[in-house]
Short mmCIF file of C-alpha atoms in Angstrom, two decimals:
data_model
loop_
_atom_site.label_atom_id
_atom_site.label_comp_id
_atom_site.label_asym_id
_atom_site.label_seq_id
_atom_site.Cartn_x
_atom_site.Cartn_y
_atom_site.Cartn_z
CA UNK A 218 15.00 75.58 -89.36
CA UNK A 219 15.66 72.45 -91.72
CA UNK A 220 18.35 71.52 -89.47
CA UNK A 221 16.12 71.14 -85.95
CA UNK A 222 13.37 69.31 -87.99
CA UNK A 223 15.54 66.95 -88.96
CA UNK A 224 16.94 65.35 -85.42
CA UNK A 225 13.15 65.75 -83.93
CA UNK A 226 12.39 62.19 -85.53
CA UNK A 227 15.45 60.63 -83.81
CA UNK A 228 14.21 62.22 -80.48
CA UNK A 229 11.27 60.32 -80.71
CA UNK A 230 12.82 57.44 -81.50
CA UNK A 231 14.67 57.62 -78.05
CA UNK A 232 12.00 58.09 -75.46
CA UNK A 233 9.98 54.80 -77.57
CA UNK A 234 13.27 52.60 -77.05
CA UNK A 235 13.28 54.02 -73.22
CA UNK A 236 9.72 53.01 -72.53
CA UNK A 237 9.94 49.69 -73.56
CA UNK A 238 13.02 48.87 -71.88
CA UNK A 239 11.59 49.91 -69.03
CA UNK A 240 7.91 48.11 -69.45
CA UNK A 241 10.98 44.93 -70.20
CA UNK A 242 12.82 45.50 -67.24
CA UNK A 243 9.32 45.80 -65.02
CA UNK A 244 7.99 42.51 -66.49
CA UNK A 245 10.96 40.60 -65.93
CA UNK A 246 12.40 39.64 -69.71
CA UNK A 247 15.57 40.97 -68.35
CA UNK A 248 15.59 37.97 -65.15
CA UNK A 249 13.61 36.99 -62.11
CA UNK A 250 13.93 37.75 -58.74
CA UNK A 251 15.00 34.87 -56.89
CA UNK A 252 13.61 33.66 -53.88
CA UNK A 253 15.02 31.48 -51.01
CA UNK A 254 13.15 28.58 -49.63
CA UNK A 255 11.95 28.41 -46.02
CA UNK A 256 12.18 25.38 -44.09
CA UNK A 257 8.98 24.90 -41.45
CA UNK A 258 9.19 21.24 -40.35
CA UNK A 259 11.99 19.30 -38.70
CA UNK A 260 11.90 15.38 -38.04
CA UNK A 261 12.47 14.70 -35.21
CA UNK A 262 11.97 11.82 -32.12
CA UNK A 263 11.15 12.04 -28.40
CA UNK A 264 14.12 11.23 -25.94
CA UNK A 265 11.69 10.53 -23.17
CA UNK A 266 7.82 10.32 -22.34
CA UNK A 267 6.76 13.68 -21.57
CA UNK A 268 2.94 15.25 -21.57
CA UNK A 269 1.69 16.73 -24.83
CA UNK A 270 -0.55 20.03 -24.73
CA UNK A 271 -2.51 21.94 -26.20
CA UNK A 272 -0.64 24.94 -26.62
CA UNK A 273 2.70 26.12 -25.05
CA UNK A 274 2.44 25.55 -21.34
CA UNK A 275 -1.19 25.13 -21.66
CA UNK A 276 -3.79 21.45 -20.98
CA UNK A 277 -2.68 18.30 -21.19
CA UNK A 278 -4.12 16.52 -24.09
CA UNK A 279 -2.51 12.73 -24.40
CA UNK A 280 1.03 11.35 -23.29
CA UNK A 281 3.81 10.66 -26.30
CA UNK A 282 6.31 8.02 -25.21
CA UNK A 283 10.14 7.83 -25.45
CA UNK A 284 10.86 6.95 -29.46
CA UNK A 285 8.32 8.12 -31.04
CA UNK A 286 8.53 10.11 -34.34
CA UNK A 287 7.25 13.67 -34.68
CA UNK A 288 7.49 16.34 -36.98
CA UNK A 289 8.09 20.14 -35.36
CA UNK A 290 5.88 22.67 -37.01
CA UNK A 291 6.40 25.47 -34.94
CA UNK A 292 7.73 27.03 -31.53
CA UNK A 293 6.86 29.29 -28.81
CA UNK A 294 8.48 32.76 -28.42
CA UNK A 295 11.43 31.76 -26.25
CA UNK A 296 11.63 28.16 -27.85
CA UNK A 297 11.13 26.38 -24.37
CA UNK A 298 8.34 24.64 -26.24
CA UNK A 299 8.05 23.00 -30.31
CA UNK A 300 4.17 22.51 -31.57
CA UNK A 301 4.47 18.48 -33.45
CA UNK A 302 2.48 16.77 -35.25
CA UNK A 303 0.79 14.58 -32.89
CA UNK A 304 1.76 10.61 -34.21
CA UNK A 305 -1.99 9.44 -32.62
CA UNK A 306 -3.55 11.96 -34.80
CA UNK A 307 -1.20 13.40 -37.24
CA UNK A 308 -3.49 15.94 -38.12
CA UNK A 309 -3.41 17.83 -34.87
CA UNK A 310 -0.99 19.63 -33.28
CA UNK A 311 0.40 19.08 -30.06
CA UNK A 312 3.02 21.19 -27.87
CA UNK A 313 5.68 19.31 -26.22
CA UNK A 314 8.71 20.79 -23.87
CA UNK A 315 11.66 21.76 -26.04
CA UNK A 316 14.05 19.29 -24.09
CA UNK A 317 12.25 16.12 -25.20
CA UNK A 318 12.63 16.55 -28.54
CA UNK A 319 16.18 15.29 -30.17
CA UNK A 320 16.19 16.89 -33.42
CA UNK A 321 17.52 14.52 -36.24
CA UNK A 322 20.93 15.26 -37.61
CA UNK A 323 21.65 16.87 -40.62
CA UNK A 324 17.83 18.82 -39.65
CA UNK A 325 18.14 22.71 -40.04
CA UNK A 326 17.92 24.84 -36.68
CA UNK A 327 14.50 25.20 -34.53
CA UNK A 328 14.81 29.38 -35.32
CA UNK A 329 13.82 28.38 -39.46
CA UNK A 330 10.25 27.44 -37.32
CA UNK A 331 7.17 29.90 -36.77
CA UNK A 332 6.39 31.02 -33.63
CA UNK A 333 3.17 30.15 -32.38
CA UNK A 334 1.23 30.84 -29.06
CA UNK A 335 -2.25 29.88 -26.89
CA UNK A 336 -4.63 31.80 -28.92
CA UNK A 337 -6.33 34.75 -27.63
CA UNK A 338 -10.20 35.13 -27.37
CA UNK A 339 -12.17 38.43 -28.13
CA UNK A 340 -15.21 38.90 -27.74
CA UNK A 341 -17.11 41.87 -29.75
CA UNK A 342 -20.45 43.47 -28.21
CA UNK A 343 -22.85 44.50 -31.25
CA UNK A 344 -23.78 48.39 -30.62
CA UNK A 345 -26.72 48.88 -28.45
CA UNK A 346 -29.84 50.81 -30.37
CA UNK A 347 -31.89 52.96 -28.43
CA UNK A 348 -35.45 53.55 -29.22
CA UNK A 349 -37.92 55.68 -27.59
CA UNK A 350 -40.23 53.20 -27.59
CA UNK A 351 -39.44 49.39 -26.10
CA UNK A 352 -41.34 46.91 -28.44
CA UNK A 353 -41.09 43.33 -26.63
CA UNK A 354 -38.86 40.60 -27.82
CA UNK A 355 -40.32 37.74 -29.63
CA UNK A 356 -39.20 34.65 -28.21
CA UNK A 357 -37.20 32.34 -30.33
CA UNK A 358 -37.77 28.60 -30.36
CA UNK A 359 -34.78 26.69 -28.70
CA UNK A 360 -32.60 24.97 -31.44
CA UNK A 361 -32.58 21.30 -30.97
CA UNK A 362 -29.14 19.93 -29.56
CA UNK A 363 -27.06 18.55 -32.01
CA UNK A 364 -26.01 14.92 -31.90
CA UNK A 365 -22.50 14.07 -30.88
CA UNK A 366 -20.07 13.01 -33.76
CA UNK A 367 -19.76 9.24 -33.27
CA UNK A 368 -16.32 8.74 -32.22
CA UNK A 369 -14.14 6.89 -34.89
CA UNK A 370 -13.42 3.74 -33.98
CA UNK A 371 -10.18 2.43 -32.27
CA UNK A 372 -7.50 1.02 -34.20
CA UNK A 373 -6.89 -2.58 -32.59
CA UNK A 374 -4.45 -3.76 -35.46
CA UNK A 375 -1.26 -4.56 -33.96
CA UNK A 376 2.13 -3.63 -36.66
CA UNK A 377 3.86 -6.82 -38.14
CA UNK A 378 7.70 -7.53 -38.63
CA UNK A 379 9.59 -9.27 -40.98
CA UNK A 380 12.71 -11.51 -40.04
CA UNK A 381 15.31 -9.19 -39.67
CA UNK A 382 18.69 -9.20 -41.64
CA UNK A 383 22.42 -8.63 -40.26
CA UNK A 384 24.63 -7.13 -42.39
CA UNK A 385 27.46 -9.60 -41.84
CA UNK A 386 27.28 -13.14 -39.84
CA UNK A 387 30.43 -11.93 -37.39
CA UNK A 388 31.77 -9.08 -35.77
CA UNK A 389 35.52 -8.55 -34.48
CA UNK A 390 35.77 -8.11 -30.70
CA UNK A 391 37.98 -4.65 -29.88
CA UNK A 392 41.37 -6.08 -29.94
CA UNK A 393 40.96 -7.21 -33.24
CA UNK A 394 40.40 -6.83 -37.12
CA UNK A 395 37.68 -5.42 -38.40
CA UNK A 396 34.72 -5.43 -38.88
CA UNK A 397 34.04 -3.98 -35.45
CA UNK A 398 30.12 -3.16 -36.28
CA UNK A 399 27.13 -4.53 -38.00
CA UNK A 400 23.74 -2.69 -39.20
CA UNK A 401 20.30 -4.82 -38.49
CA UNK A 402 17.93 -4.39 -41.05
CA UNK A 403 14.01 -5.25 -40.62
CA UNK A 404 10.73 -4.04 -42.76
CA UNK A 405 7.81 -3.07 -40.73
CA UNK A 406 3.58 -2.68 -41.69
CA UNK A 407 1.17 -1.39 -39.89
CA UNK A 408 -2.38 -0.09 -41.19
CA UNK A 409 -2.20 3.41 -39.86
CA UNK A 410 1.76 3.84 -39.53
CA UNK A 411 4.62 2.28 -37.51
CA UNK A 412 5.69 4.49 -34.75
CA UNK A 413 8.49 3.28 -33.26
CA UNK A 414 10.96 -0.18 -34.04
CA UNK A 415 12.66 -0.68 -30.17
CA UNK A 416 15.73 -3.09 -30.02
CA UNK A 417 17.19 -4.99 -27.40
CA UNK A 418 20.14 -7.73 -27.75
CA UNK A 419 21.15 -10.31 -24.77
CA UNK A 420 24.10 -13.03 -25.37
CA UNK A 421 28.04 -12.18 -25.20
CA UNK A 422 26.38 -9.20 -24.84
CA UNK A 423 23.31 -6.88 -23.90
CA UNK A 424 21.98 -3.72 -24.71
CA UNK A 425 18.55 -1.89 -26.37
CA UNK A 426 18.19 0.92 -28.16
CA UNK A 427 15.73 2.54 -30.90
CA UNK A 428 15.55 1.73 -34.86
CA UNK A 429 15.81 4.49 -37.33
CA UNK A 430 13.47 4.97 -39.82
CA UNK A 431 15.47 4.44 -43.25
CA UNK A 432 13.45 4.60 -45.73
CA UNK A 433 9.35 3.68 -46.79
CA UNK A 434 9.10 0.42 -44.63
CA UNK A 435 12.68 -0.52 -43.42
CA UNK A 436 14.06 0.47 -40.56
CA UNK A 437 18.02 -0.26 -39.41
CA UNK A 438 20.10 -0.16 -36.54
CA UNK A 439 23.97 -0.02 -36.38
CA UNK A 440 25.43 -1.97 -33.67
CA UNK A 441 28.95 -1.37 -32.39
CA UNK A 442 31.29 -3.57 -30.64
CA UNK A 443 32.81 0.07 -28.63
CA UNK A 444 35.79 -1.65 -26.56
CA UNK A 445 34.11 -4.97 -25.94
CA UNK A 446 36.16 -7.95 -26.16
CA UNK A 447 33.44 -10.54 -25.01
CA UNK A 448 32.95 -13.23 -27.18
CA UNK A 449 30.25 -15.69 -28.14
CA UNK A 450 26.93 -15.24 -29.77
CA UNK A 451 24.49 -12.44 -29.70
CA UNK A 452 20.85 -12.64 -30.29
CA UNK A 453 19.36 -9.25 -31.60
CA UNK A 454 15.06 -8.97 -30.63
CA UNK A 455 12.95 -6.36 -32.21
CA UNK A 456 9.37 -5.19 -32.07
CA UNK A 457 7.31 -2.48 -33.23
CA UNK A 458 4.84 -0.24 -31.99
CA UNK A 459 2.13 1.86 -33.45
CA UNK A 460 0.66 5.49 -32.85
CA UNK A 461 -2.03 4.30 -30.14
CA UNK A 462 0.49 1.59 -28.75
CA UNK A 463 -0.21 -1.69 -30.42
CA UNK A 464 2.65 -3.99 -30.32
CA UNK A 465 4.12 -6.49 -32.87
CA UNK A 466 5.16 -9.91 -31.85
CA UNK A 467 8.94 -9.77 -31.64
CA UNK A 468 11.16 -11.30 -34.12
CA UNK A 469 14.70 -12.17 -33.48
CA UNK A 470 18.17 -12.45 -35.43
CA UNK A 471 21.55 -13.77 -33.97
CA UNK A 472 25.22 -12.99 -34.86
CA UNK A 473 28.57 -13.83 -33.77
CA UNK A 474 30.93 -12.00 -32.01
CA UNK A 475 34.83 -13.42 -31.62
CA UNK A 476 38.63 -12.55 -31.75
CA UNK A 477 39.14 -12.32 -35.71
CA UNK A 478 42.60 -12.72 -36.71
CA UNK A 479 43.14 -12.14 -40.36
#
């Protein structure tokens, strides 16, 4: 009899030491779960004008032109269409056909995005009481009609530029040394946001194109020589334009372009 009574405290012992690991383990002293992150937003710019609506394959609510930035926030069910924030009024969102939209590189894949769809309306009849005797309605006095927010005024405050940079003064033509490229580099303002930077160069020789958005206010381009051998001097323009369509005056910046021997 001694000899059971004296393991019995030791029993006891074990189940306490059990139930606390456990409460431990439950609380997480013993480690976290971890969790993965969920990307819902890819930047992004339009290849071409196209119609923006207000849901997937729904009304037509305003036009975004070719350039512009946009964010994606979502997608329909067979990703033919991306919801973006609308750059005219970034708070809303706007549907625009999935072809438009040239994802930027480096972005992860449309599928991270929630689908999204034209909402559905319901409408819900209250239950009907029935009385055996019909008392008549009391007529309720007509509300008065609300006035009309008054619409916010329209921005008329056109983006400015600064003079642009080059990166270097001359560029090798394709038969030659390097360099064989040369990034412009400009700072834009505007007192909503800068939409777009377009850039278009004339000289030895011609071409446009769009700026990318580096970094807070500066925005670059890289221009390439390719398998030009034209030489002679080439005059860069730029000008920016803002979420409603206000245009800077255009600013210019010239380089060289010649058979570099070295």
């Amino acid at each position: 009899m001694r000899s059971v009574l004296s393991w019995l405290p030791w029993v006891g012992l074990v189940v306490a030491v059990g139930v606390v690991g456990g409460v431990l383990g439950l609380t997480g002293v013993f480690g976290h779960p971890t969790t993965d992150r969920v990307v819902f937003a890819n930047d992004a710019s339009l290849a071409r004008t196209a119609a923006a609506l207000t849901c997937p394959a729904g009304a037509e609510v305003t036009r975004l032109q070719a350039g512009d930035r946009v964010v994606a926030v979502a997608r329909s069910e067979d990703s033919s269409y991306l919801g973006v924030r609308n750059p005219q009024n970034i708070a809303q969102t706007v549907w625009v056909s999935r072809d438009v939209v040239a994802i930027d590189p480096g972005q992860p894949s449309i599928a991270t995005l929630p689908v999204s769809s034209c909402p559905t309306v319901s409408i819900l009849m209250p239950p009907t009481k029935h009385s055996s005797t019909t008392k008549p309605t009391t007529p309720t006095k007509p509300t008065a009609p609300t006035k009309p927010p008054k619409p916010k005024p329209l921005d008329k405050t056109a983006p400015k530029l600064a003079v642009p940079t080059a990166g270097t003064d001359t560029v090798c033509t394709a038969n030659s040394n390097p360099p064989h490229s040369d990034t412009i580099t400009v700072t834009a303002s505007d007192n909503v946001g800068v939409a777009s930077v377009a850039i278009s160069w004339g000289g030895a020789v011609s071409g446009n194109g769009h700026m990318t958005h580096a970094a807070g206010s500066t925005w670059t381009y890289l221009y390439n020589v390719g398998s030009s051998n034209a030489a002679g001097t080439i005059t860069f323009q730029l000008q920016a334009k803002d979420a409603v369509g206000n245009l800077s005056s255009p600013t210019k910046v010239s380089i060289t372009q010649a058979g570099c021997v070295g």
